[in-house]
PDB file of C-alpha atoms in Angstrom:
ATOM      1  CA  MET A   1      -0.148  -0.038  -0.327  1.00 44.00           C
ATOM      2  CA  ALA A   2       1.600   3.411  -0.800  1.00 45.00           C
ATOM      3  CA  SER A   3       2.063   5.861   1.467  1.00 47.00           C
ATOM      4  CA  ALA A   4      -0.234   8.977   0.361  1.00 42.00           C
ATOM      5  CA  PRO A   5       1.798  11.737  -1.297  1.00 45.00           C
ATOM      6  CA  GLY A   6       2.365  14.692   1.433  1.00 53.00           C
ATOM      7  CA  PRO A   7       4.296  16.217   3.999  1.00 54.00           C
ATOM      8  CA  LYS A   8       5.486  13.372   6.075  1.00 66.00           C
ATOM      9  CA  ASN A   9       7.360  12.075   3.576  1.00 74.00           C
ATOM     10  CA  MET A  10       9.122  15.459   3.316  1.00 70.00           C
ATOM     11  CA  ILE A  11      12.601  17.227   4.816  1.00 69.00           C
ATOM     12  CA  LYS A  12      13.326  20.911   4.212  1.00 75.00           C
ATOM     13  CA  ASP A  13      10.863  20.758   1.176  1.00 79.00           C
ATOM     14  CA  LYS A  14      12.707  17.677  -0.494  1.00 87.00           C
ATOM     15  CA  HIS A  15      11.370  13.928  -0.615  1.00 91.00           C
ATOM     16  CA  PHE A  16      12.487  11.863   1.584  1.00 93.00           C
ATOM     17  CA  VAL A  17      14.473   9.850  -0.506  1.00 94.00           C
ATOM     18  CA  ASP A  18      16.095  12.681  -1.972  1.00 93.00           C
ATOM     19  CA  HIS A  19      17.020  14.342   0.827  1.00 93.00           C
ATOM     20  CA  HIS A  20      18.670  10.807   1.567  1.00 95.00           C
ATOM     21  CA  ARG A  21      20.232   9.872  -1.575  1.00 94.00           C
ATOM     22  CA  THR A  22      24.182   9.717  -0.821  1.00 95.00           C
ATOM     23  CA  ALA A  23      22.857   7.203   2.127  1.00 96.00           C
ATOM     24  CA  LEU A  24      20.410   5.292   0.027  1.00 97.00           C
ATOM     25  CA  ILE A  25      23.192   4.825  -2.741  1.00 96.00           C
ATOM     26  CA  ASP A  26      25.901   3.875  -0.572  1.00 96.00           C
ATOM     27  CA  ARG A  27      24.076   1.902   2.163  1.00 97.00           C
ATOM     28  CA  VAL A  28      20.982   0.060   0.476  1.00 96.00           C
ATOM     29  CA  THR A  29      21.921  -3.713  -0.536  1.00 94.00           C
ATOM     30  CA  GLN A  30      18.591  -5.046  -1.900  1.00 94.00           C
ATOM     31  CA  VAL A  31      18.901  -3.712  -5.623  1.00 95.00           C
ATOM     32  CA  GLU A  32      17.074  -6.431  -7.296  1.00 95.00           C
ATOM     33  CA  PRO A  33      14.170  -6.948  -5.136  1.00 97.00           C
ATOM     34  CA  ILE A  34      13.794  -2.951  -5.233  1.00 96.00           C
ATOM     35  CA  LEU A  35      13.616  -3.340  -9.068  1.00 96.00           C
ATOM     36  CA  ASP A  36      11.470  -6.318  -8.999  1.00 97.00           C
ATOM     37  CA  ARG A  37       8.959  -4.502  -6.902  1.00 96.00           C
ATOM     38  CA  LEU A  38       9.627  -0.918  -9.086  1.00 95.00           C
ATOM     39  CA  LEU A  39       8.594  -3.148 -12.237  1.00 95.00           C
ATOM     40  CA  GLU A  40       5.571  -4.718 -10.701  1.00 96.00           C
ATOM     41  CA  ARG A  41       4.104  -1.407  -9.554  1.00 93.00           C
ATOM     42  CA  GLY A  42       4.901  -0.039 -12.968  1.00 91.00           C
ATOM     43  CA  ILE A  43       7.755   2.475 -11.975  1.00 91.00           C
ATOM     44  CA  ILE A  44      10.169   1.336 -13.977  1.00 93.00           C
ATOM     45  CA  THR A  45       9.928  -0.361 -17.647  1.00 93.00           C
ATOM     46  CA  THR A  46      11.509  -3.609 -18.535  1.00 95.00           C
ATOM     47  CA  ASN A  47      14.298  -1.894 -20.634  1.00 94.00           C
ATOM     48  CA  THR A  48      15.380   0.281 -17.260  1.00 93.00           C
ATOM     49  CA  TYR A  49      15.038  -2.906 -15.468  1.00 94.00           C
ATOM     50  CA  SER A  50      17.700  -4.493 -17.621  1.00 94.00           C
ATOM     51  CA  GLU A  51      19.608  -1.453 -17.656  1.00 92.00           C
ATOM     52  CA  VAL A  52      20.129  -1.000 -13.784  1.00 92.00           C
ATOM     53  CA  ARG A  53      20.604  -4.890 -13.447  1.00 92.00           C
ATOM     54  CA  ALA A  54      23.825  -4.349 -16.080  1.00 91.00           C
ATOM     55  CA  GLY A  55      25.482  -2.211 -13.419  1.00 86.00           C
ATOM     56  CA  LYS A  56      28.418  -4.346 -11.474  1.00 87.00           C
ATOM     57  CA  LYS A  57      28.251  -2.366  -8.410  1.00 93.00           C
ATOM     58  CA  LYS A  58      25.025  -1.563  -6.285  1.00 92.00           C
ATOM     59  CA  GLN A  59      25.902   1.534  -5.831  1.00 93.00           C
ATOM     60  CA  LYS A  60      26.338   2.222  -9.645  1.00 93.00           C
ATOM     61  CA  ARG A  61      22.652   0.479 -10.112  1.00 93.00           C
ATOM     62  CA  MET A  62      21.230   2.850  -7.149  1.00 94.00           C
ATOM     63  CA  ARG A  63      22.775   5.858  -8.955  1.00 94.00           C
ATOM     64  CA  GLU A  64      21.367   4.595 -12.134  1.00 93.00           C
ATOM     65  CA  LEU A  65      17.852   4.071 -10.725  1.00 93.00           C
ATOM     66  CA  PHE A  66      18.346   7.611  -8.609  1.00 91.00           C
ATOM     67  CA  ASN A  67      18.697   9.854 -11.741  1.00 91.00           C
ATOM     68  CA  GLY A  68      16.526   8.085 -13.758  1.00 90.00           C
ATOM     69  CA  PRO A  69      13.135   6.643 -13.134  1.00 90.00           C
ATOM     70  CA  VAL A  70      12.921   7.572  -9.113  1.00 89.00           C
ATOM     71  CA  LYS A  71      13.943  11.325 -10.453  1.00 88.00           C
ATOM     72  CA  ALA A  72      11.470  11.151 -13.505  1.00 90.00           C
ATOM     73  CA  CYS A  73       8.422   9.677 -11.388  1.00 89.00           C
ATOM     74  CA  GLY A  74       7.572  12.523  -9.232  1.00 88.00           C
ATOM     75  CA  PRO A  75       6.560  12.220  -5.707  1.00 89.00           C
ATOM     76  CA  GLU A  76       3.558   9.826  -6.063  1.00 89.00           C
ATOM     77  CA  GLY A  77       6.246   7.395  -7.628  1.00 90.00           C
ATOM     78  CA  LYS A  78       9.024   8.253  -4.752  1.00 93.00           C
ATOM     79  CA  ASP A  79       6.313   7.715  -2.130  1.00 93.00           C
ATOM     80  CA  ILE A  80       6.057   4.012  -3.582  1.00 93.00           C
ATOM     81  CA  PHE A  81       9.948   3.629  -3.713  1.00 95.00           C
ATOM     82  CA  LEU A  82      10.154   4.812   0.027  1.00 95.00           C
ATOM     83  CA  ASP A  83       7.368   2.235   0.475  1.00 95.00           C
ATOM     84  CA  ILE A  84       9.519  -0.728  -0.860  1.00 96.00           C
ATOM     85  CA  LEU A  85      12.539   0.796   0.686  1.00 97.00           C
ATOM     86  CA  MET A  86      10.558   0.645   4.330  1.00 96.00           C
ATOM     87  CA  ASP A  87       9.321  -3.193   3.399  1.00 97.00           C
ATOM     88  CA  LEU A  88      12.789  -4.550   2.251  1.00 97.00           C
ATOM     89  CA  GLU A  89      15.661  -2.319   4.288  1.00 97.00           C
ATOM     90  CA  PRO A  90      13.293  -1.430   6.932  1.00 96.00           C
ATOM     91  CA  TRP A  91      16.659  -1.130   9.768  1.00 97.00           C
ATOM     92  CA  LEU A  92      17.836   1.904   7.132  1.00 97.00           C
ATOM     93  CA  ILE A  93      14.526   3.794   6.947  1.00 95.00           C
ATOM     94  CA  SER A  94      14.715   3.598  10.880  1.00 95.00           C
ATOM     95  CA  ASP A  95      18.118   4.515  11.333  1.00 95.00           C
ATOM     96  CA  LEU A  96      17.557   7.420   8.409  1.00 95.00           C
ATOM     97  CA  LYS A  97      14.769   8.573   9.776  1.00 91.00           C
ATOM     98  CA  GLY A  98      16.618   8.938  13.528  1.00 88.00           C
ATOM     99  CA  GLU A  99      14.501   5.785  14.918  1.00 72.00           C
TER     100      GLU A  99
END
């Protein structure tokens, strides 16, 4: 279930995933399952899925994901991305939220 876009995912006029971009690129460990869920939810295409998966290092794959589809999908897509991260990387999101 996706979060409603809005202030709860915003930090200083930036979406949570934009605000924590560098930390997410460096610390996300489950890139492929994230890609699977983004594809299922229609945030990325099969072509983008293949292109991002082709990256050799997880940081490169996350960077490509941020620079392309996450940047282009708008607040609602970023909310879906954040929901996926909360499901797959709950410890990381809790840490970034300061919980």
